PDB file of C-alpha atoms and ligand atoms in Angstrom:
ATOM      1  CA  MET A   1     -55.762 -49.227   9.075  1.00  0.00           C
ATOM      2  CA  ARG A   2     -54.385 -48.207   5.661  1.00  0.00           C
ATOM      3  CA  THR A   3     -50.670 -47.172   5.795  1.00  0.00           C
ATOM      4  CA  VAL A   4     -49.584 -44.320   3.531  1.00  0.00           C
ATOM      5  CA  PRO A   5     -46.899 -45.540   0.961  1.00  0.00           C
ATOM      6  CA  LYS A   6     -43.368 -44.551   1.823  1.00  0.00           C
ATOM      7  CA  ILE A   7     -40.905 -43.143  -0.678  1.00  0.00           C
ATOM      8  CA  ILE A   8     -37.197 -43.426  -0.597  1.00  0.00           C
ATOM      9  CA  ALA A   9     -35.777 -41.038  -3.304  1.00  0.00           C
ATOM     10  CA  ILE A  10     -32.258 -41.901  -4.422  1.00  0.00           C
ATOM     11  CA  ASP A  11     -30.553 -39.380  -6.844  1.00  0.00           C
ATOM     12  CA  GLY A  12     -27.079 -38.755  -8.211  1.00  0.00           C
ATOM     13  CA  PRO A  13     -25.015 -38.722 -11.359  1.00  0.00           C
ATOM     14  CA  SER A  14     -24.122 -41.726 -13.697  1.00  0.00           C
ATOM     15  CA  GLY A  15     -21.913 -44.466 -12.450  1.00  0.00           C
ATOM     16  CA  VAL A  16     -22.261 -43.608  -8.714  1.00  0.00           C
ATOM     17  CA  GLY A  17     -23.736 -46.984  -7.850  1.00  0.00           C
ATOM     18  CA  LYS A  18     -27.435 -45.914  -7.465  1.00  0.00           C
ATOM     19  CA  SER A  19     -28.955 -48.982  -9.086  1.00  0.00           C
ATOM     20  CA  THR A  20     -27.317 -51.665  -7.030  1.00  0.00           C
ATOM     21  CA  VAL A  21     -27.819 -49.803  -3.734  1.00  0.00           C
ATOM     22  CA  SER A  22     -31.348 -48.994  -4.557  1.00  0.00           C
ATOM     23  CA  ARG A  23     -32.287 -52.616  -5.370  1.00  0.00           C
ATOM     24  CA  LEU A  24     -30.778 -53.745  -2.029  1.00  0.00           C
ATOM     25  CA  ILE A  25     -32.675 -51.105  -0.143  1.00  0.00           C
ATOM     26  CA  ALA A  26     -35.879 -52.089  -1.878  1.00  0.00           C
ATOM     27  CA  LYS A  27     -35.271 -55.777  -1.020  1.00  0.00           C
ATOM     28  CA  HIS A  28     -34.517 -54.882   2.619  1.00  0.00           C
ATOM     29  CA  TYR A  29     -37.800 -53.048   3.124  1.00  0.00           C
ATOM     30  CA  GLY A  30     -39.867 -55.070   0.759  1.00  0.00           C
ATOM     31  CA  TYR A  31     -40.591 -51.985  -1.346  1.00  0.00           C
ATOM     32  CA  LYS A  32     -40.878 -51.771  -5.041  1.00  0.00           C
ATOM     33  CA  TYR A  33     -37.842 -50.686  -6.926  1.00  0.00           C
ATOM     34  CA  VAL A  34     -38.148 -48.104  -9.816  1.00  0.00           C
ATOM     35  CA  ASP A  35     -35.271 -47.223 -12.016  1.00  0.00           C
ATOM     36  CA  THR A  36     -36.397 -44.025 -13.770  1.00  0.00           C
ATOM     37  CA  GLY A  37     -33.263 -43.938 -15.940  1.00  0.00           C
ATOM     38  CA  ALA A  38     -34.541 -47.117 -17.532  1.00  0.00           C
ATOM     39  CA  MET A  39     -37.743 -45.327 -18.251  1.00  0.00           C
ATOM     40  CA  TYR A  40     -35.970 -42.471 -20.001  1.00  0.00           C
ATOM     41  CA  ARG A  41     -33.906 -45.012 -21.939  1.00  0.00           C
ATOM     42  CA  ALA A  42     -36.967 -46.997 -23.102  1.00  0.00           C
ATOM     43  CA  PHE A  43     -38.756 -43.865 -23.988  1.00  0.00           C
ATOM     44  CA  ALA A  44     -35.712 -42.645 -26.038  1.00  0.00           C
ATOM     45  CA  ILE A  45     -35.411 -45.952 -28.010  1.00  0.00           C
ATOM     46  CA  GLY A  46     -39.184 -46.013 -28.533  1.00  0.00           C
ATOM     47  CA  ALA A  47     -39.072 -42.483 -29.955  1.00  0.00           C
ATOM     48  CA  LYS A  48     -36.301 -43.295 -32.245  1.00  0.00           C
ATOM     49  CA  ASN A  49     -37.858 -46.408 -33.544  1.00  0.00           C
ATOM     50  CA  SER A  50     -41.104 -44.512 -34.237  1.00  0.00           C
ATOM     51  CA  GLY A  51     -39.094 -41.852 -36.190  1.00  0.00           C
ATOM     52  CA  ILE A  52     -40.543 -38.796 -34.489  1.00  0.00           C
ATOM     53  CA  ASP A  53     -38.742 -35.498 -34.250  1.00  0.00           C
ATOM     54  CA  THR A  54     -37.156 -35.691 -30.820  1.00  0.00           C
ATOM     55  CA  GLN A  55     -36.333 -31.979 -30.951  1.00  0.00           C
ATOM     56  CA  SER A  56     -39.988 -31.110 -30.967  1.00  0.00           C
ATOM     57  CA  ASP A  57     -41.904 -31.016 -27.677  1.00  0.00           C
ATOM     58  CA  GLU A  58     -45.172 -31.083 -29.700  1.00  0.00           C
ATOM     59  CA  ALA A  59     -44.163 -34.348 -31.478  1.00  0.00           C
ATOM     60  CA  ILE A  60     -42.954 -35.914 -28.236  1.00  0.00           C
ATOM     61  CA  GLU A  61     -46.277 -34.908 -26.384  1.00  0.00           C
ATOM     62  CA  LYS A  62     -48.235 -36.515 -29.251  1.00  0.00           C
ATOM     63  CA  PHE A  63     -46.063 -39.574 -29.188  1.00  0.00           C
ATOM     64  CA  SER A  64     -46.258 -40.008 -25.412  1.00  0.00           C
ATOM     65  CA  LYS A  65     -50.026 -40.488 -25.723  1.00  0.00           C
ATOM     66  CA  THR A  66     -49.363 -43.744 -27.624  1.00  0.00           C
ATOM     67  CA  VAL A  67     -46.804 -45.054 -25.104  1.00  0.00           C
ATOM     68  CA  GLU A  68     -47.213 -47.486 -22.289  1.00  0.00           C
ATOM     69  CA  ILE A  69     -44.157 -48.283 -20.157  1.00  0.00           C
ATOM     70  CA  ARG A  70     -44.120 -50.856 -17.334  1.00  0.00           C
ATOM     71  CA  PHE A  71     -41.873 -52.843 -15.302  1.00  0.00           C
ATOM     72  CA  GLU A  72     -42.122 -56.577 -14.470  1.00  0.00           C
ATOM     73  CA  ASP A  73     -40.100 -58.074 -11.703  1.00  0.00           C
ATOM     74  CA  SER A  74     -37.570 -60.667 -12.966  1.00  0.00           C
ATOM     75  CA  LYS A  75     -36.946 -63.887 -10.933  1.00  0.00           C
ATOM     76  CA  ASP A  76     -33.698 -62.588  -9.291  1.00  0.00           C
ATOM     77  CA  LEU A  77     -34.298 -58.969  -8.720  1.00  0.00           C
ATOM     78  CA  GLU A  78     -31.108 -58.367  -6.943  1.00  0.00           C
ATOM     79  CA  LEU A  79     -28.976 -59.807  -9.838  1.00  0.00           C
ATOM     80  CA  ALA A  80     -30.955 -58.873 -12.939  1.00  0.00           C
ATOM     81  CA  GLY A  81     -33.296 -56.131 -11.948  1.00  0.00           C
ATOM     82  CA  PRO A  82     -36.843 -55.802 -13.230  1.00  0.00           C
ATOM     83  CA  LYS A  83     -37.554 -56.115 -16.936  1.00  0.00           C
ATOM     84  CA  ILE A  84     -39.007 -53.157 -18.725  1.00  0.00           C
ATOM     85  CA  PHE A  85     -41.748 -53.257 -21.398  1.00  0.00           C
ATOM     86  CA  PHE A  86     -42.421 -50.519 -23.981  1.00  0.00           C
ATOM     87  CA  ASN A  87     -45.846 -50.947 -25.586  1.00  0.00           C
ATOM     88  CA  ASN A  88     -45.730 -54.645 -24.398  1.00  0.00           C
ATOM     89  CA  GLU A  89     -42.329 -55.234 -26.033  1.00  0.00           C
ATOM     90  CA  ASP A  90     -39.522 -56.372 -23.838  1.00  0.00           C
ATOM     91  CA  PHE A  91     -36.909 -53.574 -24.105  1.00  0.00           C
ATOM     92  CA  THR A  92     -34.684 -54.841 -21.265  1.00  0.00           C
ATOM     93  CA  SER A  93     -31.629 -55.488 -23.285  1.00  0.00           C
ATOM     94  CA  LEU A  94     -32.254 -52.598 -25.846  1.00  0.00           C
ATOM     95  CA  ILE A  95     -31.923 -49.976 -23.171  1.00  0.00           C
ATOM     96  CA  ARG A  96     -28.447 -51.130 -22.070  1.00  0.00           C
ATOM     97  CA  THR A  97     -26.664 -50.061 -25.145  1.00  0.00           C
ATOM     98  CA  PRO A  98     -24.389 -47.034 -25.786  1.00  0.00           C
ATOM     99  CA  LEU A  99     -26.975 -45.726 -28.247  1.00  0.00           C
ATOM    100  CA  ALA A 100     -29.681 -45.793 -25.499  1.00  0.00           C
ATOM    101  CA  THR A 101     -27.306 -44.053 -23.141  1.00  0.00           C
ATOM    102  CA  LYS A 102     -26.786 -41.248 -25.589  1.00  0.00           C
ATOM    103  CA  LEU A 103     -30.353 -40.876 -26.798  1.00  0.00           C
ATOM    104  CA  SER A 104     -31.856 -40.895 -23.265  1.00  0.00           C
ATOM    105  CA  SER A 105     -29.431 -38.199 -22.217  1.00  0.00           C
ATOM    106  CA  LEU A 106     -30.682 -36.020 -25.181  1.00  0.00           C
ATOM    107  CA  VAL A 107     -34.490 -36.669 -25.034  1.00  0.00           C
ATOM    108  CA  SER A 108     -34.413 -36.255 -21.171  1.00  0.00           C
ATOM    109  CA  THR A 109     -33.724 -32.584 -21.678  1.00  0.00           C
ATOM    110  CA  LYS A 110     -37.167 -32.004 -23.320  1.00  0.00           C
ATOM    111  CA  LYS A 111     -39.942 -30.727 -21.054  1.00  0.00           C
ATOM    112  CA  SER A 112     -42.560 -32.887 -22.741  1.00  0.00           C
ATOM    113  CA  THR A 113     -40.597 -36.155 -22.065  1.00  0.00           C
ATOM    114  CA  ARG A 114     -40.123 -35.096 -18.411  1.00  0.00           C
ATOM    115  CA  ASP A 115     -43.789 -34.177 -18.038  1.00  0.00           C
ATOM    116  CA  TYR A 116     -44.920 -37.526 -19.320  1.00  0.00           C
ATOM    117  CA  LEU A 117     -42.439 -39.696 -17.279  1.00  0.00           C
ATOM    118  CA  THR A 118     -42.843 -37.601 -14.076  1.00  0.00           C
ATOM    119  CA  HIS A 119     -46.569 -38.136 -14.247  1.00  0.00           C
ATOM    120  CA  LEU A 120     -46.057 -41.907 -14.717  1.00  0.00           C
ATOM    121  CA  GLN A 121     -43.571 -42.005 -11.819  1.00  0.00           C
ATOM    122  CA  ARG A 122     -45.865 -40.183  -9.446  1.00  0.00           C
ATOM    123  CA  ASN A 123     -48.692 -42.661 -10.292  1.00  0.00           C
ATOM    124  CA  MET A 124     -46.484 -45.600  -9.318  1.00  0.00           C
ATOM    125  CA  ALA A 125     -46.466 -44.439  -5.693  1.00  0.00           C
ATOM    126  CA  THR A 126     -50.238 -44.879  -5.458  1.00  0.00           C
ATOM    127  CA  GLN A 127     -49.696 -48.621  -5.561  1.00  0.00           C
ATOM    128  CA  GLY A 128     -47.371 -48.974  -2.591  1.00  0.00           C
ATOM    129  CA  SER A 129     -44.026 -47.957  -1.029  1.00  0.00           C
ATOM    130  CA  LEU A 130     -41.125 -47.659  -3.246  1.00  0.00           C
ATOM    131  CA  VAL A 131     -37.394 -46.863  -3.725  1.00  0.00           C
ATOM    132  CA  MET A 132     -37.099 -44.660  -6.817  1.00  0.00           C
ATOM    133  CA  GLU A 133     -33.684 -43.715  -8.277  1.00  0.00           C
ATOM    134  CA  GLY A 134     -32.897 -41.060 -10.836  1.00  0.00           C
ATOM    135  CA  ARG A 135     -31.724 -37.490 -11.144  1.00  0.00           C
ATOM    136  CA  ASP A 136     -34.738 -35.434  -9.991  1.00  0.00           C
ATOM    137  CA  ILE A 137     -36.744 -37.702  -7.680  1.00  0.00           C
ATOM    138  CA  GLY A 138     -36.123 -35.747  -4.484  1.00  0.00           C
ATOM    139  CA  THR A 139     -36.186 -32.410  -6.177  1.00  0.00           C
ATOM    140  CA  VAL A 140     -39.077 -32.662  -8.610  1.00  0.00           C
ATOM    141  CA  VAL A 141     -40.893 -35.985  -8.751  1.00  0.00           C
ATOM    142  CA  PHE A 142     -41.326 -36.434  -4.972  1.00  0.00           C
ATOM    143  CA  PRO A 143     -40.345 -33.193  -3.213  1.00  0.00           C
ATOM    144  CA  ASP A 144     -42.087 -34.679  -0.040  1.00  0.00           C
ATOM    145  CA  ALA A 145     -40.362 -38.099  -0.136  1.00  0.00           C
ATOM    146  CA  ASP A 146     -39.847 -39.723   3.310  1.00  0.00           C
ATOM    147  CA  ILE A 147     -36.142 -39.617   2.769  1.00  0.00           C
ATOM    148  CA  LYS A 148     -33.877 -38.163   0.092  1.00  0.00           C
ATOM    149  CA  ILE A 149     -30.394 -39.573  -0.657  1.00  0.00           C
ATOM    150  CA  PHE A 150     -27.950 -37.935  -2.987  1.00  0.00           C
ATOM    151  CA  LEU A 151     -25.037 -40.246  -3.916  1.00  0.00           C
ATOM    152  CA  ASP A 152     -21.875 -38.687  -5.440  1.00  0.00           C
ATOM    153  CA  ALA A 153     -18.364 -39.742  -6.347  1.00  0.00           C
ATOM    154  CA  SER A 154     -15.552 -38.146  -8.365  1.00  0.00           C
ATOM    155  CA  GLU A 155     -15.646 -38.342 -12.133  1.00  0.00           C
ATOM    156  CA  GLU A 156     -12.675 -40.744 -12.217  1.00  0.00           C
ATOM    157  CA  VAL A 157     -14.245 -43.280  -9.870  1.00  0.00           C
ATOM    158  CA  ARG A 158     -17.530 -43.185 -11.766  1.00  0.00           C
ATOM    159  CA  ALA A 159     -15.862 -43.620 -15.184  1.00  0.00           C
ATOM    160  CA  GLN A 160     -13.839 -46.480 -13.736  1.00  0.00           C
ATOM    161  CA  ARG A 161     -17.029 -48.201 -12.555  1.00  0.00           C
ATOM    162  CA  ARG A 162     -18.859 -47.547 -15.823  1.00  0.00           C
ATOM    163  CA  SER A 163     -15.999 -48.885 -17.960  1.00  0.00           C
ATOM    164  CA  SER A 164     -16.228 -52.186 -16.032  1.00  0.00           C
ATOM    165  CA  ASP A 165     -19.963 -52.470 -16.767  1.00  0.00           C
ATOM    166  CA  THR A 166     -20.605 -55.069 -19.427  1.00  0.00           C
ATOM    167  CA  GLU A 167     -22.339 -52.486 -21.616  1.00  0.00           C
ATOM    168  CA  GLN A 168     -19.248 -50.416 -22.193  1.00  0.00           C
ATOM    169  CA  ARG A 169     -16.432 -52.912 -21.723  1.00  0.00           C
ATOM    170  CA  VAL A 170     -16.596 -54.192 -25.329  1.00  0.00           C
ATOM    171  CA  SER A 171     -16.070 -51.050 -27.200  1.00  0.00           C
ATOM    172  CA  GLU A 172     -14.927 -48.319 -25.070  1.00  0.00           C
ATOM    173  CA  GLU A 173     -11.703 -47.263 -23.431  1.00  0.00           C
ATOM    174  CA  LEU A 174     -11.641 -45.625 -19.934  1.00  0.00           C
ATOM    175  CA  GLY A 175     -10.731 -42.194 -21.405  1.00  0.00           C
ATOM    176  CA  GLN A 176     -13.687 -42.359 -23.833  1.00  0.00           C
ATOM    177  CA  VAL A 177     -16.061 -43.491 -21.089  1.00  0.00           C
ATOM    178  CA  GLN A 178     -14.875 -40.548 -18.953  1.00  0.00           C
ATOM    179  CA  LYS A 179     -15.356 -37.993 -21.749  1.00  0.00           C
ATOM    180  CA  GLU A 180     -18.903 -39.203 -22.457  1.00  0.00           C
ATOM    181  CA  LEU A 181     -19.733 -39.344 -18.831  1.00  0.00           C
ATOM    182  CA  ARG A 182     -18.628 -35.699 -18.452  1.00  0.00           C
ATOM    183  CA  GLU A 183     -20.816 -34.741 -21.458  1.00  0.00           C
ATOM    184  CA  ARG A 184     -23.849 -36.351 -19.925  1.00  0.00           C
ATOM    185  CA  ASP A 185     -23.121 -34.881 -16.536  1.00  0.00           C
ATOM    186  CA  GLU A 186     -22.930 -31.398 -18.031  1.00  0.00           C
ATOM    187  CA  ARG A 187     -26.159 -31.964 -19.842  1.00  0.00           C
ATOM    188  CA  ASP A 188     -27.963 -33.409 -16.772  1.00  0.00           C
ATOM    189  CA  LYS A 189     -26.751 -30.505 -14.482  1.00  0.00           C
ATOM    190  CA  ASN A 190     -27.282 -27.698 -16.955  1.00  0.00           C
ATOM    191  CA  ARG A 191     -30.577 -28.514 -18.598  1.00  0.00           C
ATOM    192  CA  LYS A 192     -33.457 -26.123 -18.094  1.00  0.00           C
ATOM    193  CA  HIS A 193     -35.988 -28.609 -16.829  1.00  0.00           C
ATOM    194  CA  ALA A 194     -35.459 -30.744 -13.671  1.00  0.00           C
ATOM    195  CA  PRO A 195     -31.625 -30.441 -13.765  1.00  0.00           C
ATOM    196  CA  LEU A 196     -29.582 -32.790 -11.630  1.00  0.00           C
ATOM    197  CA  GLU A 197     -29.050 -31.040  -8.255  1.00  0.00           C
ATOM    198  CA  THR A 198     -28.917 -31.965  -4.649  1.00  0.00           C
ATOM    199  CA  ALA A 199     -32.166 -31.460  -2.766  1.00  0.00           C
ATOM    200  CA  LYS A 200     -31.608 -29.149   0.229  1.00  0.00           C
ATOM    201  CA  ASP A 201     -32.710 -31.746   2.673  1.00  0.00           C
ATOM    202  CA  ALA A 202     -30.960 -34.731   1.150  1.00  0.00           C
ATOM    203  CA  VAL A 203     -28.611 -36.985   2.968  1.00  0.00           C
ATOM    204  CA  LEU A 204     -25.323 -36.756   1.056  1.00  0.00           C
ATOM    205  CA  ILE A 205     -23.139 -39.850   0.588  1.00  0.00           C
ATOM    206  CA  ASP A 206     -19.782 -39.957  -1.170  1.00  0.00           C
ATOM    207  CA  THR A 207     -19.637 -43.502  -2.432  1.00  0.00           C
ATOM    208  CA  GLY A 208     -16.036 -43.158  -3.737  1.00  0.00           C
ATOM    209  CA  LYS A 209     -14.422 -44.908  -0.878  1.00  0.00           C
ATOM    210  CA  LEU A 210     -17.366 -47.057   0.371  1.00  0.00           C
ATOM    211  CA  SER A 211     -18.340 -50.456  -0.549  1.00  0.00           C
ATOM    212  CA  ILE A 212     -21.967 -51.141  -1.858  1.00  0.00           C
ATOM    213  CA  LYS A 213     -22.652 -52.834   1.556  1.00  0.00           C
ATOM    214  CA  GLU A 214     -21.428 -49.735   3.436  1.00  0.00           C
ATOM    215  CA  VAL A 215     -23.482 -47.316   1.350  1.00  0.00           C
ATOM    216  CA  THR A 216     -26.555 -49.515   1.779  1.00  0.00           C
ATOM    217  CA  GLU A 217     -26.149 -49.616   5.518  1.00  0.00           C
ATOM    218  CA  LYS A 218     -25.722 -45.987   5.844  1.00  0.00           C
ATOM    219  CA  ILE A 219     -29.128 -45.454   4.035  1.00  0.00           C
ATOM    220  CA  ILE A 220     -30.947 -48.040   6.049  1.00  0.00           C
ATOM    221  CA  GLU A 221     -29.525 -46.556   9.197  1.00  0.00           C
ATOM    222  CA  ALA A 222     -30.743 -43.037   8.201  1.00  0.00           C
ATOM    223  CA  PHE A 223     -34.094 -44.334   7.073  1.00  0.00           C
ATOM    224  CA  ASP A 224     -34.700 -46.408  10.185  1.00  0.00           C
ATOM    225  CA  GLU A 225     -34.026 -43.265  12.239  1.00  0.00           C
ATOM    226  CA  ARG A 226     -36.874 -41.459  10.383  1.00  0.00           C
ATOM    227  CA  LEU A 227     -39.209 -44.376  10.876  1.00  0.00           C
ATOM    228  CA  LYS A 228     -38.886 -44.178  14.640  1.00  0.00           C
TER     229      LYS A 228
HETATM  230  O1   DC B 301     -29.502 -43.413 -14.892  1.00  0.00           O
HETATM  231  P1   DC B 301     -29.401 -43.643 -16.403  1.00  0.00           P
HETATM  232  O2   DC B 301     -27.885 -43.505 -16.917  1.00  0.00           O
HETATM  233  O3   DC B 301     -29.976 -44.909 -16.682  1.00  0.00           O
HETATM  234  O4   DC B 301     -30.221 -42.473 -17.087  1.00  0.00           O
HETATM  235  C1   DC B 301     -30.287 -42.403 -18.509  1.00  0.00           C
HETATM  236  C2   DC B 301     -30.499 -40.818 -18.798  1.00  0.00           C
HETATM  237  O5   DC B 301     -31.875 -40.457 -18.312  1.00  0.00           O
HETATM  238  C3   DC B 301     -29.518 -39.916 -18.177  1.00  0.00           C
HETATM  239  O6   DC B 301     -28.726 -39.353 -19.171  1.00  0.00           O
HETATM  240  C4   DC B 301     -30.270 -38.847 -17.555  1.00  0.00           C
HETATM  241  C5   DC B 301     -31.760 -39.180 -17.746  1.00  0.00           C
HETATM  242  N1   DC B 301     -32.504 -39.287 -16.480  1.00  0.00           N
HETATM  243  C6   DC B 301     -33.161 -38.135 -16.108  1.00  0.00           C
HETATM  244  O7   DC B 301     -33.107 -37.120 -16.763  1.00  0.00           O
HETATM  245  N2   DC B 301     -33.896 -38.111 -15.016  1.00  0.00           N
HETATM  246  C7   DC B 301     -34.091 -39.152 -14.280  1.00  0.00           C
HETATM  247  N3   DC B 301     -34.873 -39.121 -13.157  1.00  0.00           N
HETATM  248  C8   DC B 301     -33.411 -40.433 -14.559  1.00  0.00           C
HETATM  249  C9   DC B 301     -32.623 -40.355 -15.695  1.00  0.00           C
END
């Protein structure tokens, strides 16, 4: 008998611990892990490199027809996460820079960008069960997901976590990290298309005072309950 692929949707703002938790959940169930933020980042860098006008939906739509984005599992998925390829070029390290953080936040507000990546993300579910993390997975990409999780934490906690990420540690002070995080949060929450919001039927978890292990266990407990 063919089983229908399961979807675990994990949403929340930057620095809330989505990636680490999502990878652990994927490993636990043997599902594929999809970081949609990485897709927005790769798309943003690719668009910049190609010199298109990223303010223009028309230009983005045309550009997206020339784009292929795919993930490839690295040896140690838990530590390194999957590699991401943009038109067969390894973009894995390019997408973890402050520039990619900024450009992806901007280009993800455009409807044409979202239409293209949402389509790609939905296609991924035809290949098997997955844990997908992002901002609009439970609300827009998979409104019928088998479980929706919304992770949240205070701005201070999230900025603290972000500033200890290797990406930011080199060049940025905590205050600057927090300021930029606030700007991105504002943009994610207030954009016209697929803004960051909690799905009505999401399980809400405040990760502020919980360890990664505790958050992961809570999600596994909630999903196991659904699987019964
Ligand atoms: O999760 P992240 O920081 O890697 O995401 C980078 C940007 O992409 C972020 O500013 C918001 C955007 N994004 C989005 O709009 N929708 C998603 N599903 C995932 C990310």
